[in-house]
């Protein structure tokens, strides 16, 4: 229905409202519980409820250098970062009083650290793509204040068998195709052309629909995208699906700014 539903929660661990053990993480009425072959996620929403069983289909990917992802040249400009790029997802969605059986693929990112971004970085453009040929692709451009790409921009290409190769800035190219303006007047580059010459990959990334703006504590555009074969032009064949996260364009909520300070990404799970 081209609806973008987003919510956030805050709670104090000291009161037992949030916390984690080896087998469960919880944040008030949101929980992730370990089960025999994966995890069960349950999230109560203002408009309903989401419950998913998540089963990894590929091994863990260690981003950067064995899980150490450098974001700048100074001490502390780095994070610990791993991903599970393809997980089966099955469960139910309750929405507006209706219950739907749902299934699909999920992607788990876990990144943590402090003071990750180096000086002069305005934000990032981050792609997590699951291709129909079984490969997964993560790419991010750390965007400099002049609109260029930091040399610490990076990515990873995960083969269908779970083996993977870390990508450097020289391995891929981005270019904007189209922008969308949100209700606050912020302009977001929601459609892109991507090339990986060494892999003989070239495709467009286009939003499933434009209005997937995150109006919460952090100003992101963060939503579902389709991967389109560029050879066939505007009506090209779909090569896969994924998620796009854009940061720094809202400048902390400034309506007229298209640049701003990037903020550290926390762990997030996206489903499509």
Short mmCIF file of C-alpha atoms in Angstrom, two decimals:
data_model
loop_
_atom_site.label_atom_id
_atom_site.label_comp_id
_atom_site.label_asym_id
_atom_site.label_seq_id
_atom_site.Cartn_x
_atom_site.Cartn_y
_atom_site.Cartn_z
CA UNK A 1 0.00 0.00 0.00
CA UNK A 2 3.04 2.29 -0.22
CA UNK A 3 2.89 3.02 3.50
CA UNK A 4 6.09 3.60 5.43
CA UNK A 5 5.65 2.74 9.12
CA UNK A 6 8.49 3.58 11.49
CA UNK A 7 8.71 3.65 15.27
CA UNK A 8 11.42 3.98 17.89
CA UNK A 9 11.72 3.08 21.57
CA UNK A 10 13.81 4.36 24.48
CA UNK A 11 14.10 2.73 27.89
CA UNK A 12 16.45 2.51 30.88
CA UNK A 13 18.28 -0.73 31.41
CA UNK A 14 18.60 0.07 35.11
CA UNK A 15 14.85 -0.39 35.55
CA UNK A 16 14.79 -3.65 33.65
CA UNK A 17 12.88 -2.11 30.75
CA UNK A 18 15.75 -2.83 28.38
CA UNK A 19 18.58 -5.33 28.45
CA UNK A 20 20.16 -8.42 27.01
CA UNK A 21 21.27 -11.91 27.92
CA UNK A 22 22.95 -14.53 25.77
CA UNK A 23 19.50 -15.66 24.58
CA UNK A 24 17.31 -12.57 24.51
CA UNK A 25 17.39 -8.85 23.84
CA UNK A 26 14.49 -6.64 24.91
CA UNK A 27 13.46 -3.01 24.75
CA UNK A 28 10.11 -2.64 26.52
CA UNK A 29 7.66 -4.50 24.25
CA UNK A 30 10.22 -5.32 21.56
CA UNK A 31 12.08 -8.62 21.92
CA UNK A 32 14.51 -10.80 20.00
CA UNK A 33 14.77 -14.33 21.39
CA UNK A 34 17.22 -17.05 20.39
CA UNK A 35 15.58 -20.23 19.09
CA UNK A 36 17.14 -23.45 17.85
CA UNK A 37 17.99 -22.33 14.32
CA UNK A 38 17.89 -18.55 14.58
CA UNK A 39 15.90 -15.83 16.33
CA UNK A 40 12.31 -14.80 16.92
CA UNK A 41 11.58 -11.10 16.68
CA UNK A 42 8.44 -9.57 18.16
CA UNK A 43 7.64 -5.87 18.02
CA UNK A 44 4.44 -4.25 19.20
CA UNK A 45 3.60 -1.24 17.04
CA UNK A 46 1.15 1.61 17.44
CA UNK A 47 -0.72 0.30 14.39
CA UNK A 48 -0.32 -3.43 15.03
CA UNK A 49 2.35 -6.06 15.66
CA UNK A 50 5.19 -7.76 13.78
CA UNK A 51 6.39 -11.27 14.63
CA UNK A 52 9.11 -12.97 12.58
CA UNK A 53 11.19 -16.12 12.77
CA UNK A 54 14.65 -15.40 11.32
CA UNK A 55 16.93 -18.17 10.06
CA UNK A 56 20.43 -17.38 8.70
CA UNK A 57 21.08 -18.71 5.20
CA UNK A 58 24.71 -17.60 5.05
CA UNK A 59 27.53 -17.33 7.60
CA UNK A 60 28.44 -14.11 9.38
CA UNK A 61 30.32 -11.52 7.28
CA UNK A 62 33.07 -9.57 9.07
CA UNK A 63 33.14 -6.10 7.56
CA UNK A 64 36.39 -4.21 7.05
CA UNK A 65 39.52 -5.91 8.35
CA UNK A 66 38.30 -8.96 10.28
CA UNK A 67 35.39 -6.96 11.68
CA UNK A 68 37.30 -3.70 12.22
CA UNK A 69 35.79 -1.09 9.89
CA UNK A 70 37.89 2.07 9.56
CA UNK A 71 35.97 5.30 8.89
CA UNK A 72 38.80 7.83 9.09
CA UNK A 73 42.52 8.30 9.69
CA UNK A 74 42.41 9.44 13.33
CA UNK A 75 42.38 7.17 16.37
CA UNK A 76 38.81 6.11 17.15
CA UNK A 77 37.49 6.71 13.61
CA UNK A 78 36.37 3.09 13.33
CA UNK A 79 33.76 0.60 14.42
CA UNK A 80 33.29 -3.09 15.00
CA UNK A 81 30.97 -4.31 12.31
CA UNK A 82 29.48 -7.61 11.19
CA UNK A 83 26.51 -8.58 9.03
CA UNK A 84 24.23 -11.49 8.26
CA UNK A 85 23.32 -10.56 4.71
CA UNK A 86 20.63 -13.15 3.98
CA UNK A 87 18.17 -14.60 6.45
CA UNK A 88 14.85 -16.29 5.83
CA UNK A 89 11.97 -14.42 7.49
CA UNK A 90 8.54 -15.95 8.18
CA UNK A 91 5.79 -14.79 10.49
CA UNK A 92 2.80 -12.53 10.82
CA UNK A 93 1.98 -8.87 10.55
CA UNK A 94 -1.02 -7.40 12.30
CA UNK A 95 -1.95 -4.07 10.76
CA UNK A 96 -5.07 -1.98 11.32
CA UNK A 97 -6.94 -4.95 12.78
CA UNK A 98 -6.00 -7.39 10.00
CA UNK A 99 -3.53 -10.27 10.27
CA UNK A 100 -1.29 -11.27 7.35
CA UNK A 101 1.07 -14.23 6.97
CA UNK A 102 4.35 -12.84 5.65
CA UNK A 103 7.62 -14.25 4.34
CA UNK A 104 10.74 -12.89 2.72
CA UNK A 105 14.40 -12.15 3.28
CA UNK A 106 16.03 -10.12 6.03
CA UNK A 107 19.45 -8.55 6.55
CA UNK A 108 21.04 -7.97 9.96
CA UNK A 109 23.71 -5.33 10.50
CA UNK A 110 25.47 -4.87 13.83
CA UNK A 111 27.88 -1.97 14.17
CA UNK A 112 29.15 -0.30 17.31
CA UNK A 113 31.86 2.08 18.44
CA UNK A 114 32.40 5.72 19.34
CA UNK A 115 33.48 8.78 17.34
CA UNK A 116 33.48 6.68 14.18
CA UNK A 117 33.34 9.34 11.49
CA UNK A 118 36.40 11.42 10.70
CA UNK A 119 36.39 15.22 10.27
CA UNK A 120 34.95 16.56 7.04
CA UNK A 121 32.38 13.75 6.62
CA UNK A 122 28.85 15.08 6.02
CA UNK A 123 27.00 11.75 6.05
CA UNK A 124 26.75 8.52 4.11
CA UNK A 125 24.89 6.70 1.32
CA UNK A 126 24.57 3.02 2.28
CA UNK A 127 23.24 0.18 0.13
CA UNK A 128 22.34 -3.38 1.27
CA UNK A 129 21.26 -5.39 -1.77
CA UNK A 130 20.17 -9.02 -2.17
CA UNK A 131 20.53 -10.07 -5.80
CA UNK A 132 18.34 -12.73 -7.38
CA UNK A 133 21.44 -14.71 -8.48
CA UNK A 134 22.17 -15.45 -4.80
CA UNK A 135 24.81 -12.78 -4.21
CA UNK A 136 24.54 -9.98 -1.65
CA UNK A 137 26.18 -6.60 -1.94
CA UNK A 138 26.83 -3.92 0.67
CA UNK A 139 28.31 -0.59 -0.40
CA UNK A 140 28.65 2.70 1.39
CA UNK A 141 29.97 6.09 0.41
CA UNK A 142 31.20 8.25 3.28
CA UNK A 143 30.24 11.59 1.81
CA UNK A 144 32.64 14.48 2.24
CA UNK A 145 31.44 18.04 2.79
CA UNK A 146 32.15 18.87 -0.87
CA UNK A 147 29.97 15.96 -2.03
CA UNK A 148 32.79 13.56 -2.87
CA UNK A 149 33.58 10.12 -1.50
CA UNK A 150 36.03 9.59 1.34
CA UNK A 151 38.83 7.10 0.70
CA UNK A 152 37.39 5.11 3.61
CA UNK A 153 34.21 4.32 1.66
CA UNK A 154 33.93 0.56 1.34
CA UNK A 155 31.74 -2.49 0.81
CA UNK A 156 31.56 -6.26 0.54
CA UNK A 157 30.38 -8.72 -2.12
CA UNK A 158 29.01 -11.97 -0.67
CA UNK A 159 28.78 -14.97 -3.00
CA UNK A 160 25.87 -17.41 -2.96
CA UNK A 161 28.01 -19.92 -1.03
CA UNK A 162 28.74 -17.36 1.72
CA UNK A 163 32.32 -16.57 0.73
CA UNK A 164 32.96 -12.85 0.42
CA UNK A 165 35.36 -10.19 -0.77
CA UNK A 166 35.90 -6.81 0.89
CA UNK A 167 35.60 -3.90 -1.56
CA UNK A 168 37.56 -0.66 -1.45
CA UNK A 169 36.58 2.78 -2.68
CA UNK A 170 38.17 2.12 -6.07
CA UNK A 171 35.97 -0.94 -6.70
CA UNK A 172 32.62 0.84 -7.22
CA UNK A 173 31.05 4.00 -8.58
CA UNK A 174 27.81 5.82 -7.62
CA UNK A 175 25.91 8.53 -9.46
CA UNK A 176 22.57 10.13 -8.60
CA UNK A 177 19.65 9.68 -10.97
CA UNK A 178 16.78 11.40 -9.20
CA UNK A 179 15.89 13.25 -5.99
CA UNK A 180 12.71 13.45 -3.91
CA UNK A 181 11.75 16.30 -1.59
CA UNK A 182 10.10 15.49 1.74
CA UNK A 183 7.41 17.52 3.53
CA UNK A 184 10.11 19.50 5.37
CA UNK A 185 11.70 20.55 2.11
CA UNK A 186 14.76 18.29 2.37
CA UNK A 187 15.97 16.86 -0.94
CA UNK A 188 17.01 13.17 -0.91
CA UNK A 189 18.82 11.29 -3.72
CA UNK A 190 16.51 8.26 -3.81
CA UNK A 191 17.53 6.76 -7.18
CA UNK A 192 21.08 5.81 -8.18
CA UNK A 193 23.25 4.21 -10.84
CA UNK A 194 25.87 1.82 -9.49
CA UNK A 195 28.84 0.22 -11.26
CA UNK A 196 31.37 -2.40 -10.18
CA UNK A 197 33.64 -2.65 -13.25
CA UNK A 198 35.76 -5.58 -12.01
CA UNK A 199 32.61 -7.62 -11.35
CA UNK A 200 30.98 -6.60 -14.64
CA UNK A 201 28.02 -5.30 -12.62
CA UNK A 202 25.99 -2.23 -13.57
CA UNK A 203 22.50 -1.49 -12.33
CA UNK A 204 20.08 1.16 -11.11
CA UNK A 205 18.78 1.32 -7.55
CA UNK A 206 15.28 2.80 -7.34
CA UNK A 207 12.93 3.20 -4.38
CA UNK A 208 9.90 0.92 -4.08
CA UNK A 209 8.18 4.29 -3.48
CA UNK A 210 9.61 7.68 -2.60
CA UNK A 211 8.03 8.54 0.76
CA UNK A 212 10.20 6.40 3.06
CA UNK A 213 11.58 9.23 5.18
CA UNK A 214 12.37 8.52 8.84
CA UNK A 215 10.86 11.40 10.88
CA UNK A 216 12.33 10.49 14.27
CA UNK A 217 15.30 11.34 16.48
CA UNK A 218 17.71 10.96 13.56
CA UNK A 219 16.83 12.30 10.12
CA UNK A 220 17.27 9.44 7.64
CA UNK A 221 15.78 8.40 4.36
CA UNK A 222 15.76 4.66 4.89
CA UNK A 223 13.68 2.28 2.83
CA UNK A 224 13.09 -0.55 0.39
CA UNK A 225 14.61 -0.38 -3.09
CA UNK A 226 14.63 -2.43 -6.30
CA UNK A 227 17.78 -3.30 -8.25
CA UNK A 228 17.14 -2.75 -11.96
CA UNK A 229 19.16 -3.93 -14.96
CA UNK A 230 20.41 -0.77 -16.71
CA UNK A 231 20.77 -2.52 -20.07
CA UNK A 232 17.00 -2.48 -20.61
CA UNK A 233 16.51 1.15 -19.68
CA UNK A 234 13.61 2.48 -17.62
CA UNK A 235 11.63 -0.79 -17.71
CA UNK A 236 14.61 -3.02 -17.06
CA UNK A 237 14.53 -6.44 -15.48
CA UNK A 238 14.57 -6.60 -11.69
CA UNK A 239 17.88 -8.08 -10.51
CA UNK A 240 17.15 -7.99 -6.79
CA UNK A 241 15.89 -5.97 -3.88
CA UNK A 242 17.35 -4.29 -0.87
CA UNK A 243 17.56 -1.34 1.44
CA UNK A 244 19.00 2.16 1.09
CA UNK A 245 19.99 4.44 3.96
CA UNK A 246 20.80 8.12 3.39
CA UNK A 247 22.25 10.23 6.21
CA UNK A 248 23.30 13.83 6.63
CA UNK A 249 20.99 15.47 4.12
CA UNK A 250 18.50 16.70 6.74
CA UNK A 251 21.23 18.35 8.87
CA UNK A 252 19.54 17.34 12.12
CA UNK A 253 16.11 18.51 10.93
CA UNK A 254 17.10 21.75 9.14
CA UNK A 255 14.47 22.06 6.44
CA UNK A 256 16.63 23.82 3.87
CA UNK A 257 19.91 21.96 4.23
CA UNK A 258 21.05 19.13 2.01
CA UNK A 259 24.22 18.45 3.97
CA UNK A 260 24.86 17.87 7.63
CA UNK A 261 26.77 15.97 10.22
CA UNK A 262 26.68 12.19 9.96
CA UNK A 263 25.66 10.14 12.97
CA UNK A 264 26.80 6.70 13.99
CA UNK A 265 24.57 3.85 12.83
CA UNK A 266 23.33 1.47 15.45
CA UNK A 267 22.25 -2.12 14.95
CA UNK A 268 19.22 -2.44 12.74
CA UNK A 269 17.35 -5.18 10.98
CA UNK A 270 15.61 -4.60 7.68
CA UNK A 271 13.11 -6.82 5.94
CA UNK A 272 11.71 -6.73 2.43
#
